[in-house]
Amino acid sequence: MSNTTETIFSKIIRKEIPANIVYEDELALAFTDINPQAPVHILVIPKKPIINIANAKPEDQALLGHLLLTVRDVALQAGLENGYRVVMNTGADGGQTVNHLHIHILGSRPMSWPPG
Ligand code: 5GP
């Protein structure tokens, strides 16, 4: 995992590479995961290049709340009335592979616990 905040998601935000964008506003972007782990697998990201939740700052409080409410709205738009899994892989032990904060929304299949 690179230590810079320039990632593949930066290119998606700038529309330099294609993505299936399902929601966008001035602060956030949501697009389908290129390697889906469930019938619905959407990533919600801030446009601001925060590495992960461990690197978030007090001034990011409103942005983080906005991202969670975006998760709610995107999940509803995707038809996940029966529930869904929300995941933020963080750092090496968390299995994070892209160094730009992202919230996975996984749904349309039952989820098991504990995760792997
Ligand atoms: P992580 O493993 O860091 O929690 O999640 C990164 C996610 O980004 C993975 O699920 C991976 O499939 C997805 N991903 C990586 N590169 C791209 C890309 O270029 N486009 C899209 N749509 N998803 C990507």
PDB file of C-alpha atoms and ligand atoms in Angstrom:
ATOM      1  CA  MET A   1       0.000   0.000   0.000  1.00  0.00           C
ATOM      2  CA  SER A   2       1.428   3.358  -1.077  1.00  0.00           C
ATOM      3  CA  ASN A   3       1.950   6.060   1.544  1.00  0.00           C
ATOM      4  CA  THR A   4       0.819   8.841  -0.763  1.00  0.00           C
ATOM      5  CA  THR A   5      -2.748  10.081  -0.943  1.00  0.00           C
ATOM      6  CA  GLU A   6      -2.736   9.872  -4.765  1.00  0.00           C
ATOM      7  CA  THR A   7      -4.499   6.601  -5.547  1.00  0.00           C
ATOM      8  CA  ILE A   8      -6.632   4.957  -8.192  1.00  0.00           C
ATOM      9  CA  PHE A   9      -9.618   6.577  -6.431  1.00  0.00           C
ATOM     10  CA  SER A  10      -8.105  10.048  -7.061  1.00  0.00           C
ATOM     11  CA  LYS A  11      -8.269   9.241 -10.774  1.00  0.00           C
ATOM     12  CA  ILE A  12     -11.892   8.093 -10.435  1.00  0.00           C
ATOM     13  CA  ILE A  13     -12.773  11.359  -8.614  1.00  0.00           C
ATOM     14  CA  ARG A  14     -11.137  13.374 -11.417  1.00  0.00           C
ATOM     15  CA  LYS A  15     -12.927  11.169 -14.032  1.00  0.00           C
ATOM     16  CA  GLU A  16      -9.560  10.176 -15.501  1.00  0.00           C
ATOM     17  CA  ILE A  17     -10.537   6.507 -15.387  1.00  0.00           C
ATOM     18  CA  PRO A  18     -14.074   5.187 -15.734  1.00  0.00           C
ATOM     19  CA  ALA A  19     -16.230   3.984 -12.877  1.00  0.00           C
ATOM     20  CA  ASN A  20     -19.892   3.141 -12.526  1.00  0.00           C
ATOM     21  CA  ILE A  21     -20.794   6.180 -10.421  1.00  0.00           C
ATOM     22  CA  VAL A  22     -24.116   5.767  -8.601  1.00  0.00           C
ATOM     23  CA  TYR A  23     -24.021   8.972  -6.512  1.00  0.00           C
ATOM     24  CA  GLU A  24     -22.006  12.188  -6.449  1.00  0.00           C
ATOM     25  CA  ASP A  25     -22.105  15.481  -4.593  1.00  0.00           C
ATOM     26  CA  GLU A  26     -19.527  18.135  -3.731  1.00  0.00           C
ATOM     27  CA  LEU A  27     -18.034  16.057  -0.895  1.00  0.00           C
ATOM     28  CA  ALA A  28     -18.595  12.410  -1.774  1.00  0.00           C
ATOM     29  CA  LEU A  29     -18.627   9.876  -4.575  1.00  0.00           C
ATOM     30  CA  ALA A  30     -20.163   6.389  -4.699  1.00  0.00           C
ATOM     31  CA  PHE A  31     -19.373   3.793  -7.366  1.00  0.00           C
ATOM     32  CA  THR A  32     -19.657   0.054  -7.798  1.00  0.00           C
ATOM     33  CA  ASP A  33     -16.664  -2.057  -6.771  1.00  0.00           C
ATOM     34  CA  ILE A  34     -14.684  -3.471  -9.711  1.00  0.00           C
ATOM     35  CA  ASN A  35     -14.382  -6.841  -7.933  1.00  0.00           C
ATOM     36  CA  PRO A  36     -17.767  -7.284  -6.235  1.00  0.00           C
ATOM     37  CA  GLN A  37     -17.988  -9.513  -3.170  1.00  0.00           C
ATOM     38  CA  ALA A  38     -21.796  -9.447  -3.117  1.00  0.00           C
ATOM     39  CA  PRO A  39     -24.554  -8.834  -5.696  1.00  0.00           C
ATOM     40  CA  VAL A  40     -24.524  -5.195  -4.537  1.00  0.00           C
ATOM     41  CA  HIS A  41     -21.041  -3.869  -3.695  1.00  0.00           C
ATOM     42  CA  ILE A  42     -20.673  -0.096  -3.671  1.00  0.00           C
ATOM     43  CA  LEU A  43     -17.834   2.078  -2.379  1.00  0.00           C
ATOM     44  CA  VAL A  44     -18.579   5.461  -0.790  1.00  0.00           C
ATOM     45  CA  ILE A  45     -15.556   7.767  -0.650  1.00  0.00           C
ATOM     46  CA  PRO A  46     -14.804  11.356   0.315  1.00  0.00           C
ATOM     47  CA  LYS A  47     -13.393  13.527  -2.447  1.00  0.00           C
ATOM     48  CA  LYS A  48     -10.905  14.759   0.149  1.00  0.00           C
ATOM     49  CA  PRO A  49      -7.947  12.327   0.130  1.00  0.00           C
ATOM     50  CA  ILE A  50      -8.064  11.025   3.710  1.00  0.00           C
ATOM     51  CA  ILE A  51      -5.992   7.818   3.885  1.00  0.00           C
ATOM     52  CA  ASN A  52      -8.315   5.957   6.256  1.00  0.00           C
ATOM     53  CA  ILE A  53     -10.349   6.468   9.427  1.00  0.00           C
ATOM     54  CA  ALA A  54      -7.167   6.180  11.518  1.00  0.00           C
ATOM     55  CA  ASN A  55      -5.864   9.295   9.741  1.00  0.00           C
ATOM     56  CA  ALA A  56      -9.066  11.348  10.027  1.00  0.00           C
ATOM     57  CA  LYS A  57      -8.811  14.679  11.865  1.00  0.00           C
ATOM     58  CA  PRO A  58     -11.247  16.472  14.176  1.00  0.00           C
ATOM     59  CA  GLU A  59     -12.061  18.855  11.305  1.00  0.00           C
ATOM     60  CA  ASP A  60     -13.282  15.838   9.287  1.00  0.00           C
ATOM     61  CA  GLN A  61     -16.173  15.228  11.706  1.00  0.00           C
ATOM     62  CA  ALA A  62     -18.897  16.716   9.513  1.00  0.00           C
ATOM     63  CA  LEU A  63     -17.491  15.039   6.392  1.00  0.00           C
ATOM     64  CA  LEU A  64     -17.480  11.633   8.114  1.00  0.00           C
ATOM     65  CA  GLY A  65     -21.100  12.124   9.178  1.00  0.00           C
ATOM     66  CA  HIS A  66     -21.964  13.088   5.628  1.00  0.00           C
ATOM     67  CA  LEU A  67     -20.352   9.894   4.324  1.00  0.00           C
ATOM     68  CA  LEU A  68     -22.439   7.744   6.678  1.00  0.00           C
ATOM     69  CA  LEU A  69     -25.659   9.471   5.647  1.00  0.00           C
ATOM     70  CA  THR A  70     -24.567   8.985   2.032  1.00  0.00           C
ATOM     71  CA  VAL A  71     -24.205   5.267   2.796  1.00  0.00           C
ATOM     72  CA  ARG A  72     -27.795   5.300   4.056  1.00  0.00           C
ATOM     73  CA  ASP A  73     -29.091   7.041   0.929  1.00  0.00           C
ATOM     74  CA  VAL A  74     -27.057   4.944  -1.536  1.00  0.00           C
ATOM     75  CA  ALA A  75     -28.142   1.700   0.158  1.00  0.00           C
ATOM     76  CA  LEU A  76     -31.778   2.777  -0.075  1.00  0.00           C
ATOM     77  CA  GLN A  77     -31.307   3.741  -3.737  1.00  0.00           C
ATOM     78  CA  ALA A  78     -29.760   0.291  -4.354  1.00  0.00           C
ATOM     79  CA  GLY A  79     -32.844  -1.405  -2.918  1.00  0.00           C
ATOM     80  CA  LEU A  80     -31.200  -2.862   0.187  1.00  0.00           C
ATOM     81  CA  GLU A  81     -34.313  -2.612   2.368  1.00  0.00           C
ATOM     82  CA  ASN A  82     -33.491  -5.992   3.910  1.00  0.00           C
ATOM     83  CA  GLY A  83     -30.187  -4.773   5.344  1.00  0.00           C
ATOM     84  CA  TYR A  84     -26.571  -4.666   4.322  1.00  0.00           C
ATOM     85  CA  ARG A  85     -23.003  -4.801   5.618  1.00  0.00           C
ATOM     86  CA  VAL A  86     -20.938  -1.605   6.029  1.00  0.00           C
ATOM     87  CA  VAL A  87     -17.154  -2.108   6.143  1.00  0.00           C
ATOM     88  CA  MET A  88     -14.137   0.172   6.458  1.00  0.00           C
ATOM     89  CA  ASN A  89     -10.965  -1.852   5.987  1.00  0.00           C
ATOM     90  CA  THR A  90      -8.267   0.155   7.767  1.00  0.00           C
ATOM     91  CA  GLY A  91      -4.525  -0.327   7.490  1.00  0.00           C
ATOM     92  CA  ALA A  92      -2.539  -3.493   6.910  1.00  0.00           C
ATOM     93  CA  ASP A  93      -4.266  -5.698   9.482  1.00  0.00           C
ATOM     94  CA  GLY A  94      -7.638  -4.348   8.354  1.00  0.00           C
ATOM     95  CA  GLY A  95      -6.976  -5.583   4.818  1.00  0.00           C
ATOM     96  CA  GLN A  96      -6.957  -2.104   3.258  1.00  0.00           C
ATOM     97  CA  THR A  97      -5.568  -2.164  -0.287  1.00  0.00           C
ATOM     98  CA  VAL A  98      -6.415   1.366  -1.527  1.00  0.00           C
ATOM     99  CA  ASN A  99      -4.924   4.224   0.471  1.00  0.00           C
ATOM    100  CA  HIS A 100      -8.003   6.482   0.259  1.00  0.00           C
ATOM    101  CA  LEU A 101     -10.753   6.177   2.869  1.00  0.00           C
ATOM    102  CA  HIS A 102     -13.684   4.159   1.534  1.00  0.00           C
ATOM    103  CA  ILE A 103     -16.817   2.620   2.967  1.00  0.00           C
ATOM    104  CA  HIS A 104     -17.933  -0.678   1.446  1.00  0.00           C
ATOM    105  CA  ILE A 105     -21.678  -1.299   1.176  1.00  0.00           C
ATOM    106  CA  LEU A 106     -22.323  -5.016   0.635  1.00  0.00           C
ATOM    107  CA  GLY A 107     -25.796  -6.392   0.147  1.00  0.00           C
ATOM    108  CA  SER A 108     -28.350  -8.574  -1.597  1.00  0.00           C
ATOM    109  CA  ARG A 109     -27.033 -11.696   0.081  1.00  0.00           C
ATOM    110  CA  PRO A 110     -26.948 -12.823   3.734  1.00  0.00           C
ATOM    111  CA  MET A 111     -23.702 -11.871   5.506  1.00  0.00           C
ATOM    112  CA  SER A 112     -21.971 -14.181   7.956  1.00  0.00           C
ATOM    113  CA  TRP A 113     -20.181 -13.230  11.172  1.00  0.00           C
ATOM    114  CA  PRO A 114     -17.335 -13.149  12.097  1.00  0.00           C
ATOM    115  CA  PRO A 115     -15.761 -11.804   8.915  1.00  0.00           C
ATOM    116  CA  GLY A 116     -12.512 -13.338   7.690  1.00  0.00           C
TER     117      GLY A 116
HETATM  118  P1  5GP B   1     -10.009  -2.343   0.368  1.00  0.00           P
HETATM  119  O1  5GP B   1      -9.453  -3.704   0.119  1.00  0.00           O
HETATM  120  O2  5GP B   1      -8.922  -1.294   0.371  1.00  0.00           O
HETATM  121  O3  5GP B   1     -10.922  -2.239   1.543  1.00  0.00           O
HETATM  122  O4  5GP B   1     -10.984  -2.040  -0.838  1.00  0.00           O
HETATM  123  C1  5GP B   1     -10.567  -1.520  -2.039  1.00  0.00           C
HETATM  124  C2  5GP B   1     -11.642  -1.887  -3.025  1.00  0.00           C
HETATM  125  O5  5GP B   1     -11.455  -1.104  -4.193  1.00  0.00           O
HETATM  126  C3  5GP B   1     -11.589  -3.351  -3.455  1.00  0.00           C
HETATM  127  O6  5GP B   1     -12.821  -3.963  -3.135  1.00  0.00           O
HETATM  128  C4  5GP B   1     -11.346  -3.275  -4.956  1.00  0.00           C
HETATM  129  O7  5GP B   1     -12.042  -4.259  -5.678  1.00  0.00           O
HETATM  130  C5  5GP B   1     -11.786  -1.876  -5.301  1.00  0.00           C
HETATM  131  N1  5GP B   1     -11.096  -1.299  -6.425  1.00  0.00           N
HETATM  132  C6  5GP B   1      -9.749  -1.263  -6.612  1.00  0.00           C
HETATM  133  N2  5GP B   1      -9.454  -0.624  -7.754  1.00  0.00           N
HETATM  134  C7  5GP B   1     -10.651  -0.243  -8.297  1.00  0.00           C
HETATM  135  C8  5GP B   1     -10.994   0.469  -9.495  1.00  0.00           C
HETATM  136  O8  5GP B   1     -10.156   0.874 -10.295  1.00  0.00           O
HETATM  137  N3  5GP B   1     -12.326   0.671  -9.719  1.00  0.00           N
HETATM  138  C9  5GP B   1     -13.290   0.243  -8.859  1.00  0.00           C
HETATM  139  N4  5GP B   1     -14.572   0.499  -9.161  1.00  0.00           N
HETATM  140  N5  5GP B   1     -12.988  -0.430  -7.716  1.00  0.00           N
HETATM  141  C10 5GP B   1     -11.680  -0.663  -7.446  1.00  0.00           C
END
